[in-house]
Short mmCIF file of C-alpha atoms and ligand atoms in Angstrom, two decimals:
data_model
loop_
_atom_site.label_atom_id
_atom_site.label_comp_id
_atom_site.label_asym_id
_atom_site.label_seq_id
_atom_site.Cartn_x
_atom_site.Cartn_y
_atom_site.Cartn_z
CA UNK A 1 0.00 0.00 0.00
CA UNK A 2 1.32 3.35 -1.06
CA UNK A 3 2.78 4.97 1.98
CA UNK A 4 2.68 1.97 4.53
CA UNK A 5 5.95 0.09 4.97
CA UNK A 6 5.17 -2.55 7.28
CA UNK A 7 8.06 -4.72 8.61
CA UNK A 8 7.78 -8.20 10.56
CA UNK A 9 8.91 -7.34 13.96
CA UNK A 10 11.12 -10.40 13.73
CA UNK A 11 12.56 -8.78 10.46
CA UNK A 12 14.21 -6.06 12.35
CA UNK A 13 16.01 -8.38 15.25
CA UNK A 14 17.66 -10.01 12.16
CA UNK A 15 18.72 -6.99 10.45
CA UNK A 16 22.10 -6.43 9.61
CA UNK A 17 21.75 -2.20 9.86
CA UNK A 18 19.62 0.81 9.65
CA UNK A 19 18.87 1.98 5.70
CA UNK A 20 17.05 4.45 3.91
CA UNK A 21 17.99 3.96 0.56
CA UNK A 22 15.81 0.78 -0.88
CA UNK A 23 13.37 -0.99 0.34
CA UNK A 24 12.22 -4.77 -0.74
CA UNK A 25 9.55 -7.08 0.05
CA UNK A 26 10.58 -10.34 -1.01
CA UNK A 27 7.33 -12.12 -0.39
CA UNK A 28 5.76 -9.45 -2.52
CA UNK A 29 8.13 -8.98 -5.15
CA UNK A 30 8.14 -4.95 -4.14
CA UNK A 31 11.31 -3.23 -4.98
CA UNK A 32 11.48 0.54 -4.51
CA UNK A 33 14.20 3.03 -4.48
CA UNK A 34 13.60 5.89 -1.73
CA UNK A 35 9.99 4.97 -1.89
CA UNK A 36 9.63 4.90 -5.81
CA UNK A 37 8.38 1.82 -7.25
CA UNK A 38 11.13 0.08 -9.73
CA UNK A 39 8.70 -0.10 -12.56
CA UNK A 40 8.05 3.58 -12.42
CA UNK A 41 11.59 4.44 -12.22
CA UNK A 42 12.91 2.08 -14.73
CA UNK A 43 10.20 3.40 -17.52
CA UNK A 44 9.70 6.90 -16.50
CA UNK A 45 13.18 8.51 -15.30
CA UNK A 46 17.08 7.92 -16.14
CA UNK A 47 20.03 6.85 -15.09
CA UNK A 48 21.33 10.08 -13.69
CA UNK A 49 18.06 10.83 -11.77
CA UNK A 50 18.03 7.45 -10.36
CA UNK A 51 21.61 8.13 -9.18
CA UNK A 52 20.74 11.71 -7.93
CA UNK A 53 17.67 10.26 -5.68
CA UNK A 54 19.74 7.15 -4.58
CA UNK A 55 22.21 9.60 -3.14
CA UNK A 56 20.52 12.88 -2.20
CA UNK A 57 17.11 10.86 -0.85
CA UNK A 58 14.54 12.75 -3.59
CA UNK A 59 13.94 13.09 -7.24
CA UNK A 60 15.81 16.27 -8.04
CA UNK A 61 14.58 19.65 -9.98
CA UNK A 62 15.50 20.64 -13.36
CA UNK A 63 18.11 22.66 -12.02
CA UNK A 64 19.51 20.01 -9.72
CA UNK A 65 19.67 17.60 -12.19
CA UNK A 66 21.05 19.43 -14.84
CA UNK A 67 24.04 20.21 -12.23
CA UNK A 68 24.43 16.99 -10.91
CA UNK A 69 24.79 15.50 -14.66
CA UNK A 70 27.64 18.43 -15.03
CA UNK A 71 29.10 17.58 -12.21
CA UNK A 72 29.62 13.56 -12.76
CA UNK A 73 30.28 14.63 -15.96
CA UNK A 74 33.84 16.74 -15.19
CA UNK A 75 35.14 13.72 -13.34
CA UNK A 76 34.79 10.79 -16.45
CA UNK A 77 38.32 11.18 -17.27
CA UNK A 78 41.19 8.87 -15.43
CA UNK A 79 44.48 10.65 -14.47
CA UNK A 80 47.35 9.73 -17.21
CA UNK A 81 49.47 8.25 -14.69
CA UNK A 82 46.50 5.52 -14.43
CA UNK A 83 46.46 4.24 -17.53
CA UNK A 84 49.90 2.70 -16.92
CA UNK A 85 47.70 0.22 -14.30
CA UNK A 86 45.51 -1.46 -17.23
CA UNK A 87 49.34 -2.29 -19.38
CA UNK A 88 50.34 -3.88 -15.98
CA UNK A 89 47.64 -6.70 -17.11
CA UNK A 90 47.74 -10.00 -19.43
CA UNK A 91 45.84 -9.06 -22.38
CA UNK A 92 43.77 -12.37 -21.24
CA UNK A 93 42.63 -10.75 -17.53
CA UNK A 94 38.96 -10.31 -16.97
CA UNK A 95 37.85 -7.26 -17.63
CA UNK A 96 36.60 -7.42 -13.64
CA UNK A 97 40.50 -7.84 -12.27
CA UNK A 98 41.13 -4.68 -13.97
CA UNK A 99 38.66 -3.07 -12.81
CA UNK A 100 39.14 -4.70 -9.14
CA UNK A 101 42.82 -3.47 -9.63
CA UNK A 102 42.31 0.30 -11.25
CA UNK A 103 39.59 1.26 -8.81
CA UNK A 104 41.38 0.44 -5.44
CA UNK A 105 44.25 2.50 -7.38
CA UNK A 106 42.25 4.89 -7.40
CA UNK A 107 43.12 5.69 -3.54
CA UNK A 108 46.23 6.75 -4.81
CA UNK A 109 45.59 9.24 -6.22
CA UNK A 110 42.46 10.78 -4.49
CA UNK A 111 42.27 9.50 -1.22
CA UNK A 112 45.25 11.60 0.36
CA UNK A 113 42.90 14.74 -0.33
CA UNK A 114 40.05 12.73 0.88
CA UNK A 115 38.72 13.43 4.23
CA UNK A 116 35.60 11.35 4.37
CA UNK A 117 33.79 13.17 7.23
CA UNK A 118 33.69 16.36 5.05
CA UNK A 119 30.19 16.03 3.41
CA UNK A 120 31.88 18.28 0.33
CA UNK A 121 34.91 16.20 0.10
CA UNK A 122 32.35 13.04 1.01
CA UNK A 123 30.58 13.99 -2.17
CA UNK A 124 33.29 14.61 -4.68
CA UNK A 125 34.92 11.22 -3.45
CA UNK A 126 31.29 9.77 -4.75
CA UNK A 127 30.87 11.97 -7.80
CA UNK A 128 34.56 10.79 -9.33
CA UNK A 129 33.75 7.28 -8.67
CA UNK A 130 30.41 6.99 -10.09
CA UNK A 131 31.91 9.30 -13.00
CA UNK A 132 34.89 6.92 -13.07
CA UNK A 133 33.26 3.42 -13.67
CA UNK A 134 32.35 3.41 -17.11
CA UNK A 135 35.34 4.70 -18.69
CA UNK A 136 37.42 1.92 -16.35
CA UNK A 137 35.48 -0.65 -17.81
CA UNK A 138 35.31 0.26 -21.26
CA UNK A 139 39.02 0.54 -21.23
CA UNK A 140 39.36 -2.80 -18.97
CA UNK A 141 37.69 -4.36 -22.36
CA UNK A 142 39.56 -2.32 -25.02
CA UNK A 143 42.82 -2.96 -23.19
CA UNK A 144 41.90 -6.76 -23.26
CA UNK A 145 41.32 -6.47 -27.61
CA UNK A 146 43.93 -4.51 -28.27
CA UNK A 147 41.97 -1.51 -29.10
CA UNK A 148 43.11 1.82 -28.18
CA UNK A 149 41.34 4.00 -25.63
CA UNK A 150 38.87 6.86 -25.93
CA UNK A 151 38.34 9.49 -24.46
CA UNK A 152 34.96 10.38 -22.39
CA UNK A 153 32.62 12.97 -24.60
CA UNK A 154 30.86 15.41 -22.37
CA UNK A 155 28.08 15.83 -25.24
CA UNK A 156 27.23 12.25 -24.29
CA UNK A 157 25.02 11.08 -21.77
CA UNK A 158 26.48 8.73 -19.21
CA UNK A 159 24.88 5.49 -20.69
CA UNK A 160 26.18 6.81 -24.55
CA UNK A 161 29.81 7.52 -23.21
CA UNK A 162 29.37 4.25 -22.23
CA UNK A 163 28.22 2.79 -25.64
CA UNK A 164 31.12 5.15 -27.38
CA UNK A 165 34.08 4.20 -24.75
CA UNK A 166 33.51 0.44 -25.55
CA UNK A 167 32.59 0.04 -29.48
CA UNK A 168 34.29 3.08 -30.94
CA UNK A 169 36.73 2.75 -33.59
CA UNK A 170 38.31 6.08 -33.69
CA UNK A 171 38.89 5.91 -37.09
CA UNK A 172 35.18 6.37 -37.82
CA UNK A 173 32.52 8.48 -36.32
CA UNK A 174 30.17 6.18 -34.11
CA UNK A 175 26.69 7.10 -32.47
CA UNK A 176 25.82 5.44 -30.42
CA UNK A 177 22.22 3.75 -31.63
CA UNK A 178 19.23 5.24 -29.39
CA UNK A 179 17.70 2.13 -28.70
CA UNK A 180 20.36 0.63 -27.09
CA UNK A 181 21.37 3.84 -25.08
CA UNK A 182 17.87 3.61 -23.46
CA UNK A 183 18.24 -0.18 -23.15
CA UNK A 184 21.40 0.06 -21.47
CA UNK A 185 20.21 3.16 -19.38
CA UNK A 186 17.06 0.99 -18.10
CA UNK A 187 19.69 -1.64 -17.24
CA UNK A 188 21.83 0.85 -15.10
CA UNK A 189 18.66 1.90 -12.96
CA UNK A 190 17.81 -1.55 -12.62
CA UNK A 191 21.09 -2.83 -11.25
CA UNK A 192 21.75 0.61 -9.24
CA UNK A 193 21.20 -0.89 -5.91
CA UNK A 194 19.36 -4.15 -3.85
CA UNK A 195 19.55 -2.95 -0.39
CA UNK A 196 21.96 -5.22 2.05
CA UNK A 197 23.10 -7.94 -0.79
CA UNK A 198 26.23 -9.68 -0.56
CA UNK A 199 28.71 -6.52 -2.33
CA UNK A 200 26.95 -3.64 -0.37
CA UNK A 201 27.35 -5.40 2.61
CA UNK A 202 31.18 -5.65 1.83
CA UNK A 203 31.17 -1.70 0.90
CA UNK A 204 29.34 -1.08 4.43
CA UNK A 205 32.02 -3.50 6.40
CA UNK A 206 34.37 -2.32 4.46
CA UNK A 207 33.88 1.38 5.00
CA UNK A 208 32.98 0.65 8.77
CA UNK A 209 36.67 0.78 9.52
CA UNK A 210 37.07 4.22 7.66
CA UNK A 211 38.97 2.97 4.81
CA UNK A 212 38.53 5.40 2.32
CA UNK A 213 35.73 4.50 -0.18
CA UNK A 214 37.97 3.67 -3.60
CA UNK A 215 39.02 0.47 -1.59
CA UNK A 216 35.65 -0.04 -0.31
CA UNK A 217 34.30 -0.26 -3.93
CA UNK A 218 36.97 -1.96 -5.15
CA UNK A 219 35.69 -4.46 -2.29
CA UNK A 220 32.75 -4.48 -3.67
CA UNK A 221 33.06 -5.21 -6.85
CA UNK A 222 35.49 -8.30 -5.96
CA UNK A 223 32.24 -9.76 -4.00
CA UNK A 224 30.21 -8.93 -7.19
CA UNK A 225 32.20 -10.94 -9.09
CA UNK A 226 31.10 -14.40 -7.54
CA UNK A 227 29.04 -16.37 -9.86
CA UNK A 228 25.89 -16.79 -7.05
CA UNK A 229 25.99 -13.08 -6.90
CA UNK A 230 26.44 -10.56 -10.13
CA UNK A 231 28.44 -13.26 -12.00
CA UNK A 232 25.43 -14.87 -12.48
CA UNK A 233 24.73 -12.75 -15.68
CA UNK A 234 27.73 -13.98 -17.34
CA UNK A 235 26.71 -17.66 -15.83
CA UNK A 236 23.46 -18.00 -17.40
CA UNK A 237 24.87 -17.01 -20.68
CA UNK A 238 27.21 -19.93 -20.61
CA UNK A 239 24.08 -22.38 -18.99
CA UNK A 240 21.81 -21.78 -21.93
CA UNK A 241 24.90 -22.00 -24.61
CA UNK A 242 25.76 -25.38 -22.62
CA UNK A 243 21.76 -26.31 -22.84
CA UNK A 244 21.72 -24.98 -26.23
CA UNK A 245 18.36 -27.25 -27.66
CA UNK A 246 14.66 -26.53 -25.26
CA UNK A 247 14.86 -31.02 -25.91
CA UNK A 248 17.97 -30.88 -23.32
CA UNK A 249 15.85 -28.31 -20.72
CA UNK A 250 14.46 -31.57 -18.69
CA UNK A 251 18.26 -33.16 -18.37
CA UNK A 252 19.16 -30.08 -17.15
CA UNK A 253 16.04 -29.52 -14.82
CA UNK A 254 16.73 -32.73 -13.38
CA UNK A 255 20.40 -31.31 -12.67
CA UNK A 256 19.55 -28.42 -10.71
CA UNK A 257 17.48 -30.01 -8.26
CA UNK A 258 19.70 -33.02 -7.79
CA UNK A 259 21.68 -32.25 -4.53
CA UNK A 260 24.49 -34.40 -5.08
CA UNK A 261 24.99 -32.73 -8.36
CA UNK A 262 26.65 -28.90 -8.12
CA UNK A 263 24.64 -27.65 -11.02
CA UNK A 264 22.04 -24.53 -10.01
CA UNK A 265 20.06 -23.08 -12.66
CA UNK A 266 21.44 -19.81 -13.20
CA UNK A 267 19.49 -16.76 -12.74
CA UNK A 268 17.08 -18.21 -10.40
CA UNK A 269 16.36 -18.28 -7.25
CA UNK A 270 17.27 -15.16 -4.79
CA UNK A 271 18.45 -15.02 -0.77
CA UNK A 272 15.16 -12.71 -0.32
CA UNK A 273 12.75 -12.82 -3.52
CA UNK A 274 10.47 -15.28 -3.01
CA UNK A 275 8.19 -14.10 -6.09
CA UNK A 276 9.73 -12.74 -9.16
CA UNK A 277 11.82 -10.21 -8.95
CA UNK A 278 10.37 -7.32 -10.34
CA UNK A 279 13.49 -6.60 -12.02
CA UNK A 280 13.51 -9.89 -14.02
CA UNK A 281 9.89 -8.96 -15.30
CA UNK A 282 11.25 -5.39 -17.03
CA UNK A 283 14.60 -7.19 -18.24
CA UNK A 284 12.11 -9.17 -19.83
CA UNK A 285 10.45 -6.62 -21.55
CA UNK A 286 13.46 -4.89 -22.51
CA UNK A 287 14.87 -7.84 -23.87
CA UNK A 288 12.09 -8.33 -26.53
CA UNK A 289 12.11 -4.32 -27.22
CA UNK A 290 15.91 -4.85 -27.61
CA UNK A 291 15.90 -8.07 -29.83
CA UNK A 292 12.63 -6.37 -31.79
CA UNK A 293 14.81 -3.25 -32.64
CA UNK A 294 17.93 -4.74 -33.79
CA UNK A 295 15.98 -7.55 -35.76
CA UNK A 296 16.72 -10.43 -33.64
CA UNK A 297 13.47 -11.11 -31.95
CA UNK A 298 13.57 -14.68 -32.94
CA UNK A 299 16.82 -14.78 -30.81
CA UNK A 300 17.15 -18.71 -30.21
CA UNK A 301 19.03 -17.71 -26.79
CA UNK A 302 15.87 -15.78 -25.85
CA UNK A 303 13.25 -18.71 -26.83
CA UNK A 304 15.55 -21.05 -25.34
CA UNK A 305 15.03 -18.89 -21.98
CA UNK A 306 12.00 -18.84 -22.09
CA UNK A 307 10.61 -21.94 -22.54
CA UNK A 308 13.01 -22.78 -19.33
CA UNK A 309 11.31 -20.15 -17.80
CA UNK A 310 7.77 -21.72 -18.02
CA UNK A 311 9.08 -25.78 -17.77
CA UNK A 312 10.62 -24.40 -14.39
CA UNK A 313 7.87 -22.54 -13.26
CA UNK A 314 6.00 -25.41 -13.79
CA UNK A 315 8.07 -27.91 -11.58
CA UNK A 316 6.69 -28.70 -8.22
CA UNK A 317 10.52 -27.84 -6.85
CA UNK A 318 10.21 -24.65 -8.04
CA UNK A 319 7.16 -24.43 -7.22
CA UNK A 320 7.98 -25.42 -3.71
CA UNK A 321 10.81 -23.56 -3.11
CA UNK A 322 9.26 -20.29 -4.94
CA UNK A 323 12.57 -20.28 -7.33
CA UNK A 324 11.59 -17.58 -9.63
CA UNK A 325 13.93 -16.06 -12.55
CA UNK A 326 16.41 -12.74 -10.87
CA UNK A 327 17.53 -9.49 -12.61
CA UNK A 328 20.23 -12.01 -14.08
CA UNK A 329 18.03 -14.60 -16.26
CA UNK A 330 17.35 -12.49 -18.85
CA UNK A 331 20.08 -9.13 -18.47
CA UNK A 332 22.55 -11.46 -20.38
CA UNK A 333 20.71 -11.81 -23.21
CA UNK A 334 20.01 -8.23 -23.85
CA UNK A 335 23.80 -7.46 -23.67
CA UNK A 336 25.04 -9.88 -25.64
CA UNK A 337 22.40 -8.74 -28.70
CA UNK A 338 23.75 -4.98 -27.69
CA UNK A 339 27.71 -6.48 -28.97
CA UNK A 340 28.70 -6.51 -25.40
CA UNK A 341 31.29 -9.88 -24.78
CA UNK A 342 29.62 -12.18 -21.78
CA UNK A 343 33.09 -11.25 -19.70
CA UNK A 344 31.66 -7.72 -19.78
CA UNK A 345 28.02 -8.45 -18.02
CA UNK A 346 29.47 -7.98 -14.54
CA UNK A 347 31.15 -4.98 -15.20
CA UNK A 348 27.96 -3.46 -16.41
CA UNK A 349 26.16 -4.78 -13.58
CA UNK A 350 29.42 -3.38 -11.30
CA UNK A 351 28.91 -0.01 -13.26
CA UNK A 352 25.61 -0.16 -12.51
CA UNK A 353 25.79 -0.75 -8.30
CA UNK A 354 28.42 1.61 -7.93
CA UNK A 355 25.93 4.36 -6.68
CA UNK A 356 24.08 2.36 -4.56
CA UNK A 357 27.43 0.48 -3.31
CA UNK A 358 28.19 4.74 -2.92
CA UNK A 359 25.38 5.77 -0.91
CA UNK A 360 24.78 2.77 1.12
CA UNK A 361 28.62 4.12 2.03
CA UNK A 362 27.84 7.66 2.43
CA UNK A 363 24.59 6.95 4.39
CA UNK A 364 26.76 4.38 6.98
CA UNK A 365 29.71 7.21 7.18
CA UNK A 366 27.25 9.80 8.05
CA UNK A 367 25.53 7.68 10.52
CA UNK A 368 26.77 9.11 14.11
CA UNK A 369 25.76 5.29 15.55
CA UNK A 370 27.53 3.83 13.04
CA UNK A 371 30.27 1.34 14.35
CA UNK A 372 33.30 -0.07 12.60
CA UNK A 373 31.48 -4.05 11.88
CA UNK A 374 32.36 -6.64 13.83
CA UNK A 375 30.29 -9.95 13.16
CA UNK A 376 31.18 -12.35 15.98
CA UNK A 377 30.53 -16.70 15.12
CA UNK A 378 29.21 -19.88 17.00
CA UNK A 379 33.02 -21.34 17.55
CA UNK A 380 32.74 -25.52 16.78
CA UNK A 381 36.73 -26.01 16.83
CA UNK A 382 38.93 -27.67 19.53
CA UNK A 383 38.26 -26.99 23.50
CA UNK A 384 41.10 -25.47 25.19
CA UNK A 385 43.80 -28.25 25.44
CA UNK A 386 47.85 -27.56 26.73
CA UNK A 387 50.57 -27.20 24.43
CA UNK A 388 52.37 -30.43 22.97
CA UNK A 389 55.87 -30.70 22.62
CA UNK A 390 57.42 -32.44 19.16
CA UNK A 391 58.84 -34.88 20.39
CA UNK A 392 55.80 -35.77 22.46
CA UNK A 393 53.66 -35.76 19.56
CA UNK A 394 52.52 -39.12 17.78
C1 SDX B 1 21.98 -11.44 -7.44
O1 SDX B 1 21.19 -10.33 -2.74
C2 SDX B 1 20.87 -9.65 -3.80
O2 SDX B 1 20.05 -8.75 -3.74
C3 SDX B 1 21.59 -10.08 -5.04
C4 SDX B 1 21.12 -9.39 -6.30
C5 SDX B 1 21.45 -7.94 -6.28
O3 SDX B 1 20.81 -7.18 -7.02
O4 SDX B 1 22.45 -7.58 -5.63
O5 SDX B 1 19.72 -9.56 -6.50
C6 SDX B 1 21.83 -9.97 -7.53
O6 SDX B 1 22.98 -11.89 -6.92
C7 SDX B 1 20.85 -12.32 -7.91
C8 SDX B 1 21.15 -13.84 -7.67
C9 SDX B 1 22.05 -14.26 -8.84
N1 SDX B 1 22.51 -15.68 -8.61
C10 SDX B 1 22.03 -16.66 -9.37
O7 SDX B 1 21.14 -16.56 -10.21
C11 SDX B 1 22.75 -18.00 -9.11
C12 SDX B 1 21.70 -19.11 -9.03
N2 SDX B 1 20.93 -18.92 -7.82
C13 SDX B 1 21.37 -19.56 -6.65
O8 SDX B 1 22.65 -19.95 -6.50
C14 SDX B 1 20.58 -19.21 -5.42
O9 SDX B 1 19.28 -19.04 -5.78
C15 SDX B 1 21.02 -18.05 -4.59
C16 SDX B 1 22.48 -18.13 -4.26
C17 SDX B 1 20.76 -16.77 -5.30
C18 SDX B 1 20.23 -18.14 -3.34
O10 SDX B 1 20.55 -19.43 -2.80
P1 SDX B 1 19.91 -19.90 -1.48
O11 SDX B 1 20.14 -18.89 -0.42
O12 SDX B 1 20.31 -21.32 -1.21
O13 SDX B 1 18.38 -19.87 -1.85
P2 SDX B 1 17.30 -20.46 -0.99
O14 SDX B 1 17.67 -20.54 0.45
O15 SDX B 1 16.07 -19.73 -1.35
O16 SDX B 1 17.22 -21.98 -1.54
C19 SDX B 1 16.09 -22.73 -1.18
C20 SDX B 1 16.24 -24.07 -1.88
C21 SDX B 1 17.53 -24.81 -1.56
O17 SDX B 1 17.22 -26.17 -1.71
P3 SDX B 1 16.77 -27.03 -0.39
O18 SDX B 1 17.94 -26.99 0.56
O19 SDX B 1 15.54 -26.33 0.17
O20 SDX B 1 16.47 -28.42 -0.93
O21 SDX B 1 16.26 -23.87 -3.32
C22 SDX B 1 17.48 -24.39 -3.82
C23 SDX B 1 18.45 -24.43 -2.68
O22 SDX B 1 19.43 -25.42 -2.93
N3 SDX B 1 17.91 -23.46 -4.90
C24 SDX B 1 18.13 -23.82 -6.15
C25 SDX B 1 18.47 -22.64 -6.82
N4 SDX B 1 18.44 -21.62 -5.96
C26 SDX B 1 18.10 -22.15 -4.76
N5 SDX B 1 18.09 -25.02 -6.77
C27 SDX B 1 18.39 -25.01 -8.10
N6 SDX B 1 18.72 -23.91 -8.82
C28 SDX B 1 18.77 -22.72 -8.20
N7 SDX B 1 19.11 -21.64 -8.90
#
């Protein structure tokens, strides 16, 4: 209901920390981003206003928004010096090492000047790594194909510099086709943040100590990288290539819920969704607008998907364990018909997070109660016991 957040007092014993910033009902299938409902956001605003709210708490004005886009958009390029950090790779590292790698460099060259607990400096330490992000990893994938780099254009928007920094020749002009701009931009707002999943919650720890936030991302983004988390994108690619025919979806199937086998079906299932996540449904839809526009919409890669889609949802363990498709069933499907390479999902998806990985940082900084994290454990190892000399050993 509009208005009425209602938690299970239970809920809140369990809860890891205090937020502001999203809100999800995982019995429901409610996302919302400072009280705006994902749907509305994802069809009805952009990137940089998504990014704006997540960090400032409200939709801004004309005027805000206009200097918030200016702002992010004087901090896109990477000190010279930095560039030397992508040649230190093999021309065979994943794109997400680099960008592991280059952002935690990052704190050497910003963070001396950074003092956290300054709101201004607090902000600019924010603005330059959300500016930052896509022209790391377009240039973590041009570095890995040999291409050279280029530049940021400031008469782009941010999800066209994207677009430009990955597929531009610079031998040619390139614009950057409309369709998939708003496409990709949709998939930015989508991926922007998830509340406490498992790479905010390393940003949060992270920054709980006061280490300054280009290692906390960098942090971040390493936890991203796991295949049960935003790796998943690239993994479900590879599942339906492996599956390849809808005859071998039962074999499969059959895999995933055998326990002695290690096989999950990727991009289903989620630690708090227990309907569909509302993200999957719009990915969805974006997927056929995508496939429609570029003439692909008999994509075998998106029938194949969906026909495991509805055998799935059709399978009393499914069923059961309400295993629904995630934002990652159907995200990798859209990129790869945009031309982006399957080791490049999780840096769009890392691209993506960084402002919510941001503000769930800025919000925990800013937070008087906040304490550096300290989870404790339930020990099971050895009881005290004395010391045992060598040579009474057996
Ligand atoms: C993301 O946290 C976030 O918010 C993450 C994220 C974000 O925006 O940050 O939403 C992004 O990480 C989405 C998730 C992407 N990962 C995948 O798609 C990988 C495949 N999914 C799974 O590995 C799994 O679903 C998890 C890791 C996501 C959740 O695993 P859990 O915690 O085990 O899920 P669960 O407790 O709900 O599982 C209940 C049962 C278990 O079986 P039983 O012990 O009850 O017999 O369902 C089984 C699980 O083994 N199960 C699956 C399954 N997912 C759960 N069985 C087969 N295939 C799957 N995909």
């Amino acid at each position: 209901e509009a208005g009425v957040l209602t938690y299970d007092p239970g809920f809140t014993s369990t809860a890891s920390c205090k937020s502001a910033i999203t809100f999800i009902d995982g019995e429901q299938g409610v996302l919302l981003y400072r009280g705006y409902p994902i749907q509305e956001l994802a069809t009805q605003s952009d990137y940089m206003e998504v990014c704006y709210l997540l960090l400032y708490g409200e939709l801004p004005s004309t005027e805000e928004k206009a200097e918030f886009v200016n702002d992010i958009k004087r901090h896109t390029l990477l000190h010279d010096q930095l560039m030397h950090f992508f040649r230190g790779f093999t021309r065979a590292a994943h794109p997400m090492a680099i960008m592991v790698g280059v952002v935690g460099a990052l704190s050497a060259f910003y963070h001396e000047d950074t003092d956290i607990y300054d709101p201004e400096q607090c902000m600019l330490a924010a603005y330059r790594i959300i500016a930052k992000m896509p022209t790391i990893g377009a240039y973590a994938y041009r570095y890995t194909i040999g291409r050279p780099f280029v530049y940021p254009r400031n008469d782009f928007s941010y999800a066209e510099n994207l677009l430009y920094m990955t597929f531009s020749v610079p031998s040619e002009e390139y614009r950057p086709d409309p369709v998939l701009v708003k496409a990709l931009d949709r998939i930015l707002i989508l991926h922007a943040d998830h509340e406490q999943n498992a790479s905010t919650s390393t940003v949060r720890l992270a920054g709980s100590s006061g280490a300054n936030p280009f290692a906390c991302i960098s942090a971040g983004i390493a936890s991203l990288w796991g295949p049960a988390h935003g790796g998943a994108n690239e993994a479900v690619l590879k599942m339906l290539m492996e599956i390849g025919d809808k005859r071998r979806i039962p074999e499969y199937i059959a895999r995933a819920k055998d326990k002695n086998d290690p096989f999950r079906l990727m991009g289903f299932g989620h630690r708090v969704y227990k309907n569909y996540d509302p993200r999957a449904a719009i990915m969805r839809e974006t997927c056929h607008e995508v496939l429609e526009a570029l003439g692909h919409e008999d994509d075998p890669l998106l029938e194949l998907a969906m026909a495991l889609e509805k055998i799935a949802l059709q399978d009393e363990y499914f069923i059961e364990r309400k295993l629904y498709p995630n934002v990652d069933f159907y995200t990798g499907i859209v990129l790869r018909a945009m031309g982006f390479p399957t080791r490049m999902f999780t840096v769009l998806f890392a691209i993506g997070r960084t402002v919510g990985w941001v503000a769930h940082w800025k919000e925990m900084i800013s937070d008087p109660e906040s304490k550096i994290g300290r989870p404790r454990q339930l020990y099971v190892g050895a009881p005290q016991r004395p010391f045992v000399p060598m040579e009474k050993r057996p």
